[in-house]
Amino acid sequence: VKRPPLELTTVRVREIAEGADTRWQGDGVLQIDPDALAALARAGGDEVTVSVEIVRPGDAVRLVHVLDAVEPSAKPEAPETTFPGITGEIAAAGIGRTVRLDGVAVLALADLDATHPEAMRERQLDGDGVIDMDGPAAFCTPWSGTVNVVLTFHANPEVELTAIDRAIRWGTLAVARTLALAAADAEPDEIDVIDLPAVSDTLPAVCVILQVASEGPLVDTYLYGRPMEGTVPTLLDPRELLDGALVNGAFDWAAIRNPTYFYQRSGLILGLLREHGTRLRFAGVVIALAYLSSATEKARAAMQSVVLAQQLGADAAIVTAFSSGNSHTDVMLAVRACERAGIRTVALLCETNGGLTDHVAEADAIISVGNEDELAPGWAPERVVGGRMLRAGWEASEGTALPFRSYLGANSQLGDTRLRAAVA
Amino acid sequence: MRAVHYLNQFFAGLGGEEAAMSAPARLDGAVGPGRGLGLEIAATLACGDDYFALNEDAAVAQLLAWIAELAPDVLVCGPAFGSGRYGYACGVVAREAGRLGVPVVAGMYPENPGVLAAEGSAFIVPTSVGVSGMRDALARMGPLARRIGEGEQLGSAEDEGYLASHQRRNEVAAATGAERAIEMVLAKLAGETTTEVAPEPADVPPPAPVDASGVLFALVSEAGCVPQGNPDRLPHHRASTWLRYSLDGVRTLSAEGYETVHGGFDQTAANLDPNRLVPLDAVRALEDEGRIGRLHPFLYTTTGNGTATATAARLGQEIAHDLQQSGVEAVLLTGT
């Protein structure tokens, strides 16, 4: 029995206005009630309070301590299933109608170093999470180009981080769902029925091996609401990925993690779906844990990823990385295992100063998504949202240059940005 | 277009070795080789090779102050040929001027240490090792400097004949990583394999085991093991240097005396007994038993965490060079 298609209904948002309630005004304008959204995001608990503001492209604003970016998205026929496992009850994602707002992002900000200094020191979360809405580094992060509903979460220092983390994720996704539902009846700009029909088996079959990290609270990836830590590689329908089954909960190394927004509108998945039946057959997605702690675990995950790719009948695999250093070994092992099984590979990897942290001979086709350690041009914003101090150790309002790795999504190893490193 | 030229004491006409302690000097117009560059040189800055080597901070401060004041469109350094001290000074001046935003052209023999010292901040024209290549060097440096000074974007190192910096810099590609990946995989399936990263470094075969009795033996580690308090601020990741600490009279790495700053693993157990990072206790026992000759009295340490393979190779070469100079014949290399 064939799986029903995903019907992606896109509504383009040109502007967001503040008003007495949250509703679609028409003509590309979404009206929001910031106080009501702040109350919703707080969810009535004592973990966090929330400030809501709208930040636009070209504003002289720097957003700091950005944890995640989410595209407003909802299941209008069954709103209670949106982001299943987190804000929604368990239901298969990727089936039926989804309304999504293009040109908008919900951004979650929280300066946990300020509220939980000791616990954060223990966790050694690395790197800043920055978005410049203007200035010479704005180009490197996609959310300098979207109208953003910025949720600044003020964590209660009395509540432990695991509960804060959970509250932030729930609040962010609840706001994303509410915004999309407000536009559920708007005239759509685009309707994309994603059906994945059977196509000629003479076309080469290409799968994606999507690696994620999941190491505990603040550094997790959630599949249907459960951290992936401890799981074995598994198969996902590409449409599940686009429809909220996978949610980011990893808040270190901003440029090279995958914000939820990148899963929801993955250029890699959408590109392969577009080519399905023309130049290739999109065989499916293997989602595999990486950033694993031992050689045995890494080898096991690589081996099981290949077994799944073989079950999909893949001739080739595109392997994506999550974070760098340690996790690039997981990519290299998956590449080697695939190539030894006759499955041709392409990997997407960021570079550090000096190149790759691991490299095997079989990895002969690599997309460079840029050098994460290069300094981006400095900029002194007029206003900072999300906190005062950067993890780098200086005031966020200073014009001191930050490395690209501090900018959210700048070196997207899912392939959603354009940076590339080349010999200068 | 305004150029400024940097020379050492010899080429600036201040004197030979006897003038090597000359402090920085500022001379009007072109001097010596500068006359052969074909550029409008506003000033020539000069410094004695030994003065620069012994007073680097003071020399750089003075030279940079003049460069900032002169605000040239381009700075030309050398050519320094194979001269190590002169080349190093050219490289450092180039790096610092580059950080001020001044474009720099230098000339050096490719193996001159100044090439590394420039850290990619200069367009370095490769020259002969000796001064016999002066005419050729000036003929290539001058036109290159003019084009850069006039704001022209240069082509690749290969096309233009300057040394590749080997620095991997960000550029904005025409297509996203995902779009490029799909094209790359289709091309590879069609038999055309391409890549966007530097080629994989060649595997280095491990050396044959040695009989350790009687040899000078050293401890080297990437475990981030340092004296308590991390006095030299070894980074917890992406280290670009290595450090050396005396083990003279040290029998064991106590928790009071040593710690790890490595950011890639849970440090708790290691900090309870730093010998488990670098097994000094066990090696001292072997030394007492005569199973190894003698322990080299230094610990070589760095942090191997997020280090690019090329950087790691350089650190290894530098450490190996130092070990060889000391006559070390065997190494215990502990990793984490």
PDB file of C-alpha atoms in Angstrom, chain B residues 29-283:
ATOM      1  CA  GLY B  29      62.151  57.407  -1.834  1.00  0.00           C
ATOM      2  CA  ALA B  30      63.561  54.289  -3.432  1.00  0.00           C
ATOM      3  CA  VAL B  31      66.860  52.833  -2.250  1.00  0.00           C
ATOM      4  CA  GLY B  32      68.980  50.051  -3.759  1.00  0.00           C
ATOM      5  CA  PRO B  33      66.815  47.271  -5.218  1.00  0.00           C
ATOM      6  CA  GLY B  34      63.791  49.569  -4.868  1.00  0.00           C
ATOM      7  CA  ARG B  35      65.037  51.511  -7.878  1.00  0.00           C
ATOM      8  CA  GLY B  36      64.551  48.416 -10.001  1.00  0.00           C
ATOM      9  CA  LEU B  37      60.910  47.848  -9.074  1.00  0.00           C
ATOM     10  CA  GLY B  38      59.505  50.523 -11.395  1.00  0.00           C
ATOM     11  CA  LEU B  39      57.182  51.809  -8.659  1.00  0.00           C
ATOM     12  CA  GLU B  40      56.610  55.213  -7.073  1.00  0.00           C
ATOM     13  CA  ILE B  41      58.218  54.455  -3.735  1.00  0.00           C
ATOM     14  CA  ALA B  42      57.340  57.062  -1.117  1.00  0.00           C
ATOM     15  CA  ALA B  43      59.715  55.716   1.507  1.00  0.00           C
ATOM     16  CA  THR B  44      62.060  52.845   2.194  1.00  0.00           C
ATOM     17  CA  LEU B  45      61.985  51.316   5.660  1.00  0.00           C
ATOM     18  CA  ALA B  46      65.028  49.390   6.808  1.00  0.00           C
ATOM     19  CA  CYS B  47      66.060  47.393   9.835  1.00  0.00           C
ATOM     20  CA  GLY B  48      69.141  45.435  10.806  1.00  0.00           C
ATOM     21  CA  ASP B  49      68.621  41.667  10.675  1.00  0.00           C
ATOM     22  CA  ASP B  50      69.951  41.062  14.185  1.00  0.00           C
ATOM     23  CA  TYR B  51      68.130  44.047  15.618  1.00  0.00           C
ATOM     24  CA  PHE B  52      64.875  42.653  14.249  1.00  0.00           C
ATOM     25  CA  ALA B  53      65.588  39.151  15.544  1.00  0.00           C
ATOM     26  CA  LEU B  54      66.480  40.378  19.033  1.00  0.00           C
ATOM     27  CA  ASN B  55      63.953  43.230  19.350  1.00  0.00           C
ATOM     28  CA  GLU B  56      61.055  41.988  17.272  1.00  0.00           C
ATOM     29  CA  ASP B  57      58.301  43.740  19.219  1.00  0.00           C
ATOM     30  CA  ALA B  58      60.045  47.125  19.192  1.00  0.00           C
ATOM     31  CA  ALA B  59      61.056  46.830  15.532  1.00  0.00           C
ATOM     32  CA  VAL B  60      57.564  45.833  14.430  1.00  0.00           C
ATOM     33  CA  ALA B  61      55.977  48.642  16.466  1.00  0.00           C
ATOM     34  CA  GLN B  62      58.206  51.279  14.857  1.00  0.00           C
ATOM     35  CA  LEU B  63      57.883  49.909  11.311  1.00  0.00           C
ATOM     36  CA  LEU B  64      54.121  49.521  11.617  1.00  0.00           C
ATOM     37  CA  ALA B  65      53.755  53.060  12.933  1.00  0.00           C
ATOM     38  CA  TRP B  66      55.556  54.349   9.835  1.00  0.00           C
ATOM     39  CA  ILE B  67      53.501  52.140   7.544  1.00  0.00           C
ATOM     40  CA  ALA B  68      50.273  53.370   9.128  1.00  0.00           C
ATOM     41  CA  GLU B  69      51.412  56.960   8.729  1.00  0.00           C
ATOM     42  CA  LEU B  70      52.490  56.501   5.107  1.00  0.00           C
ATOM     43  CA  ALA B  71      49.268  54.629   4.264  1.00  0.00           C
ATOM     44  CA  PRO B  72      50.703  53.003   1.127  1.00  0.00           C
ATOM     45  CA  ASP B  73      48.597  51.330  -1.551  1.00  0.00           C
ATOM     46  CA  VAL B  74      51.075  48.483  -1.464  1.00  0.00           C
ATOM     47  CA  LEU B  75      54.025  47.398   0.681  1.00  0.00           C
ATOM     48  CA  VAL B  76      56.908  45.567  -0.975  1.00  0.00           C
ATOM     49  CA  CYS B  77      59.247  43.434   1.175  1.00  0.00           C
ATOM     50  CA  GLY B  78      62.608  42.248  -0.076  1.00  0.00           C
ATOM     51  CA  PRO B  79      63.465  40.231  -2.098  1.00  0.00           C
ATOM     52  CA  ALA B  80      65.112  38.325   0.748  1.00  0.00           C
ATOM     53  CA  PHE B  81      66.165  35.274  -1.346  1.00  0.00           C
ATOM     54  CA  GLY B  82      67.347  32.461   0.929  1.00  0.00           C
ATOM     55  CA  SER B  83      68.376  34.712   3.819  1.00  0.00           C
ATOM     56  CA  GLY B  84      66.634  33.376   6.930  1.00  0.00           C
ATOM     57  CA  ARG B  85      66.857  36.419   9.212  1.00  0.00           C
ATOM     58  CA  TYR B  86      65.959  38.897   6.478  1.00  0.00           C
ATOM     59  CA  GLY B  87      63.194  36.661   5.180  1.00  0.00           C
ATOM     60  CA  TYR B  88      61.740  36.195   8.640  1.00  0.00           C
ATOM     61  CA  ALA B  89      61.649  39.979   9.151  1.00  0.00           C
ATOM     62  CA  CYS B  90      59.978  40.420   5.739  1.00  0.00           C
ATOM     63  CA  GLY B  91      57.414  37.753   6.673  1.00  0.00           C
ATOM     64  CA  VAL B  92      56.556  39.290  10.037  1.00  0.00           C
ATOM     65  CA  VAL B  93      56.333  42.826   8.614  1.00  0.00           C
ATOM     66  CA  ALA B  94      54.134  41.476   5.801  1.00  0.00           C
ATOM     67  CA  ARG B  95      51.856  39.671   8.249  1.00  0.00           C
ATOM     68  CA  GLU B  96      51.448  42.701  10.494  1.00  0.00           C
ATOM     69  CA  ALA B  97      50.918  45.117   7.598  1.00  0.00           C
ATOM     70  CA  GLY B  98      48.408  42.677   6.148  1.00  0.00           C
ATOM     71  CA  ARG B  99      46.488  42.798   9.415  1.00  0.00           C
ATOM     72  CA  LEU B 100      46.339  46.582   9.016  1.00  0.00           C
ATOM     73  CA  GLY B 101      44.747  46.003   5.623  1.00  0.00           C
ATOM     74  CA  VAL B 102      47.808  46.972   3.575  1.00  0.00           C
ATOM     75  CA  PRO B 103      48.353  44.705   0.534  1.00  0.00           C
ATOM     76  CA  VAL B 104      51.861  43.213   0.525  1.00  0.00           C
ATOM     77  CA  VAL B 105      54.137  41.759  -2.145  1.00  0.00           C
ATOM     78  CA  ALA B 106      57.308  39.990  -1.016  1.00  0.00           C
ATOM     79  CA  GLY B 107      60.068  38.058  -2.728  1.00  0.00           C
ATOM     80  CA  MET B 108      61.697  34.997  -1.162  1.00  0.00           C
ATOM     81  CA  TYR B 109      63.156  31.602  -1.839  1.00  0.00           C
ATOM     82  CA  PRO B 110      60.191  29.200  -1.275  1.00  0.00           C
ATOM     83  CA  GLU B 111      61.893  27.493   1.681  1.00  0.00           C
ATOM     84  CA  ASN B 112      62.726  30.739   3.461  1.00  0.00           C
ATOM     85  CA  PRO B 113      61.160  30.686   6.978  1.00  0.00           C
ATOM     86  CA  GLY B 114      59.712  34.087   6.130  1.00  0.00           C
ATOM     87  CA  VAL B 115      57.163  32.365   3.878  1.00  0.00           C
ATOM     88  CA  LEU B 116      55.575  30.699   6.921  1.00  0.00           C
ATOM     89  CA  ALA B 117      56.016  33.819   9.059  1.00  0.00           C
ATOM     90  CA  ALA B 118      53.896  35.800   6.591  1.00  0.00           C
ATOM     91  CA  GLU B 119      50.962  33.491   7.412  1.00  0.00           C
ATOM     92  CA  GLY B 120      49.401  34.031   4.018  1.00  0.00           C
ATOM     93  CA  SER B 121      49.287  37.833   4.327  1.00  0.00           C
ATOM     94  CA  ALA B 122      51.567  38.525   1.362  1.00  0.00           C
ATOM     95  CA  PHE B 123      51.729  37.657  -2.295  1.00  0.00           C
ATOM     96  CA  ILE B 124      55.166  36.049  -2.236  1.00  0.00           C
ATOM     97  CA  VAL B 125      57.076  35.832  -5.504  1.00  0.00           C
ATOM     98  CA  PRO B 126      59.423  32.829  -5.472  1.00  0.00           C
ATOM     99  CA  THR B 127      63.059  33.804  -6.046  1.00  0.00           C
ATOM    100  CA  SER B 128      66.389  32.092  -6.370  1.00  0.00           C
ATOM    101  CA  VAL B 129      68.217  31.176  -3.183  1.00  0.00           C
ATOM    102  CA  GLY B 130      71.014  33.689  -3.868  1.00  0.00           C
ATOM    103  CA  VAL B 131      71.076  37.319  -4.990  1.00  0.00           C
ATOM    104  CA  SER B 132      71.998  36.362  -8.558  1.00  0.00           C
ATOM    105  CA  GLY B 133      68.230  36.250  -9.210  1.00  0.00           C
ATOM    106  CA  MET B 134      67.752  39.918  -8.240  1.00  0.00           C
ATOM    107  CA  ARG B 135      66.939  41.226 -11.691  1.00  0.00           C
ATOM    108  CA  ASP B 136      64.375  38.481 -12.337  1.00  0.00           C
ATOM    109  CA  ALA B 137      62.796  38.889  -8.893  1.00  0.00           C
ATOM    110  CA  LEU B 138      62.362  42.661  -9.249  1.00  0.00           C
ATOM    111  CA  ALA B 139      60.936  42.257 -12.738  1.00  0.00           C
ATOM    112  CA  ARG B 140      58.193  40.046 -11.360  1.00  0.00           C
ATOM    113  CA  MET B 141      57.595  41.799  -8.001  1.00  0.00           C
ATOM    114  CA  GLY B 142      57.244  45.304  -9.432  1.00  0.00           C
ATOM    115  CA  PRO B 143      54.403  44.688 -11.911  1.00  0.00           C
ATOM    116  CA  LEU B 144      52.580  42.458  -9.418  1.00  0.00           C
ATOM    117  CA  ALA B 145      52.820  45.176  -6.753  1.00  0.00           C
ATOM    118  CA  ARG B 146      51.564  47.804  -9.181  1.00  0.00           C
ATOM    119  CA  ARG B 147      48.485  45.776 -10.064  1.00  0.00           C
ATOM    120  CA  ILE B 148      47.705  45.053  -6.420  1.00  0.00           C
ATOM    121  CA  GLY B 149      48.302  48.668  -5.444  1.00  0.00           C
ATOM    122  CA  GLU B 150      45.890  49.773  -8.142  1.00  0.00           C
ATOM    123  CA  GLY B 151      43.245  47.525  -6.633  1.00  0.00           C
ATOM    124  CA  GLU B 152      43.251  44.798  -9.249  1.00  0.00           C
ATOM    125  CA  GLN B 153      42.040  41.366  -8.147  1.00  0.00           C
ATOM    126  CA  LEU B 154      44.753  38.834  -8.907  1.00  0.00           C
ATOM    127  CA  GLY B 155      44.129  35.438 -10.380  1.00  0.00           C
ATOM    128  CA  SER B 156      45.193  32.183  -8.745  1.00  0.00           C
ATOM    129  CA  ALA B 157      48.689  31.548  -7.402  1.00  0.00           C
ATOM    130  CA  GLU B 158      49.310  29.178 -10.277  1.00  0.00           C
ATOM    131  CA  ASP B 159      48.242  31.665 -12.966  1.00  0.00           C
ATOM    132  CA  GLU B 160      50.018  34.671 -11.460  1.00  0.00           C
ATOM    133  CA  GLY B 161      53.211  32.999 -10.305  1.00  0.00           C
ATOM    134  CA  TYR B 162      53.117  33.802  -6.585  1.00  0.00           C
ATOM    135  CA  LEU B 163      53.447  31.137  -3.899  1.00  0.00           C
ATOM    136  CA  ALA B 164      50.139  29.574  -2.886  1.00  0.00           C
ATOM    137  CA  SER B 165      49.475  30.432   0.758  1.00  0.00           C
ATOM    138  CA  HIS B 166      47.790  27.052   1.175  1.00  0.00           C
ATOM    139  CA  GLN B 167      45.293  28.857   3.360  1.00  0.00           C
ATOM    140  CA  ARG B 168      41.795  27.704   2.710  1.00  0.00           C
ATOM    141  CA  ARG B 169      39.631  30.821   2.629  1.00  0.00           C
ATOM    142  CA  ASN B 170      35.872  31.117   2.378  1.00  0.00           C
ATOM    143  CA  GLU B 171      34.238  32.158  -0.849  1.00  0.00           C
ATOM    144  CA  VAL B 172      30.587  32.267  -1.844  1.00  0.00           C
ATOM    145  CA  ALA B 173      29.855  29.537  -4.377  1.00  0.00           C
ATOM    146  CA  ALA B 174      27.286  30.006  -7.130  1.00  0.00           C
ATOM    147  CA  ALA B 175      25.242  27.052  -5.878  1.00  0.00           C
ATOM    148  CA  THR B 176      24.471  25.724  -2.394  1.00  0.00           C
ATOM    149  CA  GLY B 177      26.399  22.792  -0.955  1.00  0.00           C
ATOM    150  CA  ALA B 178      23.362  20.561  -1.536  1.00  0.00           C
ATOM    151  CA  GLU B 179      23.055  21.516  -5.190  1.00  0.00           C
ATOM    152  CA  ARG B 180      26.773  20.936  -5.696  1.00  0.00           C
ATOM    153  CA  ALA B 181      26.603  17.583  -3.886  1.00  0.00           C
ATOM    154  CA  ILE B 182      23.841  16.316  -6.182  1.00  0.00           C
ATOM    155  CA  GLU B 183      25.783  17.360  -9.285  1.00  0.00           C
ATOM    156  CA  MET B 184      28.972  15.834  -7.859  1.00  0.00           C
ATOM    157  CA  VAL B 185      27.330  12.487  -7.128  1.00  0.00           C
ATOM    158  CA  LEU B 186      25.753  12.307 -10.598  1.00  0.00           C
ATOM    159  CA  ALA B 187      29.101  13.132 -12.188  1.00  0.00           C
ATOM    160  CA  LYS B 188      30.853  10.513 -10.072  1.00  0.00           C
ATOM    161  CA  LEU B 189      28.286   7.884 -11.077  1.00  0.00           C
ATOM    162  CA  ALA B 190      29.022   8.842 -14.677  1.00  0.00           C
ATOM    163  CA  GLY B 191      32.719   8.190 -14.072  1.00  0.00           C
ATOM    164  CA  GLU B 192      33.915  11.725 -13.405  1.00  0.00           C
ATOM    165  CA  THR B 193      35.152  12.098  -9.836  1.00  0.00           C
ATOM    166  CA  THR B 194      35.908  15.578  -8.524  1.00  0.00           C
ATOM    167  CA  THR B 195      36.447  17.020  -5.058  1.00  0.00           C
ATOM    168  CA  GLU B 196      36.483  20.480  -3.469  1.00  0.00           C
ATOM    169  CA  VAL B 197      39.025  19.808  -0.725  1.00  0.00           C
ATOM    170  CA  ALA B 198      42.780  19.412  -0.778  1.00  0.00           C
ATOM    171  CA  PRO B 199      43.951  15.903  -1.685  1.00  0.00           C
ATOM    172  CA  GLU B 200      44.223  13.370   1.073  1.00  0.00           C
ATOM    173  CA  PRO B 201      47.690  13.470   2.654  1.00  0.00           C
ATOM    174  CA  ALA B 202      49.833  10.437   1.909  1.00  0.00           C
ATOM    175  CA  ASP B 203      49.981   7.837   4.659  1.00  0.00           C
ATOM    176  CA  VAL B 204      53.265   7.807   6.499  1.00  0.00           C
ATOM    177  CA  PRO B 205      54.396   4.223   7.107  1.00  0.00           C
ATOM    178  CA  PRO B 206      55.143   3.584  10.786  1.00  0.00           C
ATOM    179  CA  PRO B 207      58.829   3.071  11.572  1.00  0.00           C
ATOM    180  CA  ALA B 208      60.131  -0.347  12.555  1.00  0.00           C
ATOM    181  CA  PRO B 209      60.222  -1.044  16.308  1.00  0.00           C
ATOM    182  CA  VAL B 210      63.538  -0.341  18.035  1.00  0.00           C
ATOM    183  CA  ASP B 211      65.336  -2.044  20.868  1.00  0.00           C
ATOM    184  CA  ALA B 212      64.754   0.561  23.558  1.00  0.00           C
ATOM    185  CA  SER B 213      67.492  -0.530  25.927  1.00  0.00           C
ATOM    186  CA  GLY B 214      70.291   1.978  25.764  1.00  0.00           C
ATOM    187  CA  VAL B 215      68.465   4.610  23.722  1.00  0.00           C
ATOM    188  CA  LEU B 216      67.432   8.121  24.650  1.00  0.00           C
ATOM    189  CA  PHE B 217      63.696   7.892  25.072  1.00  0.00           C
ATOM    190  CA  ALA B 218      61.088  10.698  24.998  1.00  0.00           C
ATOM    191  CA  LEU B 219      57.468  11.201  25.998  1.00  0.00           C
ATOM    192  CA  VAL B 220      55.208  12.979  23.523  1.00  0.00           C
ATOM    193  CA  SER B 221      51.461  13.407  23.888  1.00  0.00           C
ATOM    194  CA  GLU B 222      48.466  15.145  22.355  1.00  0.00           C
ATOM    195  CA  ALA B 223      46.488  14.676  25.568  1.00  0.00           C
ATOM    196  CA  GLY B 224      46.686  18.346  26.556  1.00  0.00           C
ATOM    197  CA  CYS B 225      48.785  17.484  29.623  1.00  0.00           C
ATOM    198  CA  VAL B 226      50.296  20.638  31.165  1.00  0.00           C
ATOM    199  CA  PRO B 227      51.520  21.865  34.543  1.00  0.00           C
ATOM    200  CA  GLN B 228      48.672  22.862  36.855  1.00  0.00           C
ATOM    201  CA  GLY B 229      47.231  26.223  35.928  1.00  0.00           C
ATOM    202  CA  ASN B 230      48.209  25.860  32.258  1.00  0.00           C
ATOM    203  CA  PRO B 231      50.910  28.560  32.487  1.00  0.00           C
ATOM    204  CA  ASP B 232      51.387  28.829  28.708  1.00  0.00           C
ATOM    205  CA  ARG B 233      47.671  28.745  27.924  1.00  0.00           C
ATOM    206  CA  LEU B 234      47.622  25.647  25.731  1.00  0.00           C
ATOM    207  CA  PRO B 235      44.189  25.759  24.041  1.00  0.00           C
ATOM    208  CA  HIS B 236      41.576  23.054  24.743  1.00  0.00           C
ATOM    209  CA  HIS B 237      41.000  22.582  21.030  1.00  0.00           C
ATOM    210  CA  ARG B 238      42.566  23.568  17.692  1.00  0.00           C
ATOM    211  CA  ALA B 239      46.053  24.001  19.121  1.00  0.00           C
ATOM    212  CA  SER B 240      48.463  25.367  16.547  1.00  0.00           C
ATOM    213  CA  THR B 241      51.565  25.004  18.722  1.00  0.00           C
ATOM    214  CA  TRP B 242      53.235  22.446  20.944  1.00  0.00           C
ATOM    215  CA  LEU B 243      54.971  22.969  24.278  1.00  0.00           C
ATOM    216  CA  ARG B 244      57.907  21.383  26.076  1.00  0.00           C
ATOM    217  CA  TYR B 245      58.151  21.023  29.861  1.00  0.00           C
ATOM    218  CA  SER B 246      61.118  19.886  31.894  1.00  0.00           C
ATOM    219  CA  LEU B 247      60.878  16.458  33.512  1.00  0.00           C
ATOM    220  CA  ASP B 248      64.210  16.878  35.230  1.00  0.00           C
ATOM    221  CA  GLY B 249      63.847  15.277  38.657  1.00  0.00           C
ATOM    222  CA  VAL B 250      60.155  14.576  38.097  1.00  0.00           C
ATOM    223  CA  ARG B 251      59.299  10.956  38.973  1.00  0.00           C
ATOM    224  CA  THR B 252      55.538  11.006  38.523  1.00  0.00           C
ATOM    225  CA  LEU B 253      52.833  13.331  37.176  1.00  0.00           C
ATOM    226  CA  SER B 254      50.927  14.153  40.344  1.00  0.00           C
ATOM    227  CA  ALA B 255      47.393  15.506  40.317  1.00  0.00           C
ATOM    228  CA  GLU B 256      48.684  18.510  42.259  1.00  0.00           C
ATOM    229  CA  GLY B 257      51.334  19.265  39.664  1.00  0.00           C
ATOM    230  CA  TYR B 258      49.675  18.464  36.321  1.00  0.00           C
ATOM    231  CA  GLU B 259      46.316  18.547  34.585  1.00  0.00           C
ATOM    232  CA  THR B 260      44.801  18.144  31.153  1.00  0.00           C
ATOM    233  CA  VAL B 261      43.201  21.018  29.261  1.00  0.00           C
ATOM    234  CA  HIS B 262      42.038  18.783  26.392  1.00  0.00           C
ATOM    235  CA  GLY B 263      38.424  19.621  25.511  1.00  0.00           C
ATOM    236  CA  GLY B 264      37.641  16.411  23.672  1.00  0.00           C
ATOM    237  CA  PHE B 265      37.009  14.005  26.517  1.00  0.00           C
ATOM    238  CA  ASP B 266      35.776  13.874  30.109  1.00  0.00           C
ATOM    239  CA  GLN B 267      38.825  15.028  32.067  1.00  0.00           C
ATOM    240  CA  THR B 268      37.757  13.725  35.473  1.00  0.00           C
ATOM    241  CA  ALA B 269      39.663  10.436  35.556  1.00  0.00           C
ATOM    242  CA  ALA B 270      42.722  11.891  33.821  1.00  0.00           C
ATOM    243  CA  ASN B 271      42.999  14.722  36.315  1.00  0.00           C
ATOM    244  CA  LEU B 272      42.918  12.265  39.225  1.00  0.00           C
ATOM    245  CA  ASP B 273      46.090  10.671  37.826  1.00  0.00           C
ATOM    246  CA  PRO B 274      47.808  12.535  34.949  1.00  0.00           C
ATOM    247  CA  ASN B 275      50.179   9.537  34.557  1.00  0.00           C
ATOM    248  CA  ARG B 276      47.346   7.938  32.634  1.00  0.00           C
ATOM    249  CA  LEU B 277      47.741  10.644  29.983  1.00  0.00           C
ATOM    250  CA  VAL B 278      51.516  10.466  29.905  1.00  0.00           C
ATOM    251  CA  PRO B 279      52.809   7.344  31.699  1.00  0.00           C
ATOM    252  CA  LEU B 280      55.807   8.946  33.368  1.00  0.00           C
ATOM    253  CA  ASP B 281      55.484   6.678  36.422  1.00  0.00           C
ATOM    254  CA  ALA B 282      55.778   3.526  34.290  1.00  0.00           C
ATOM    255  CA  VAL B 283      58.578   4.939  32.152  1.00  0.00           C
TER     256      VAL B 283
END
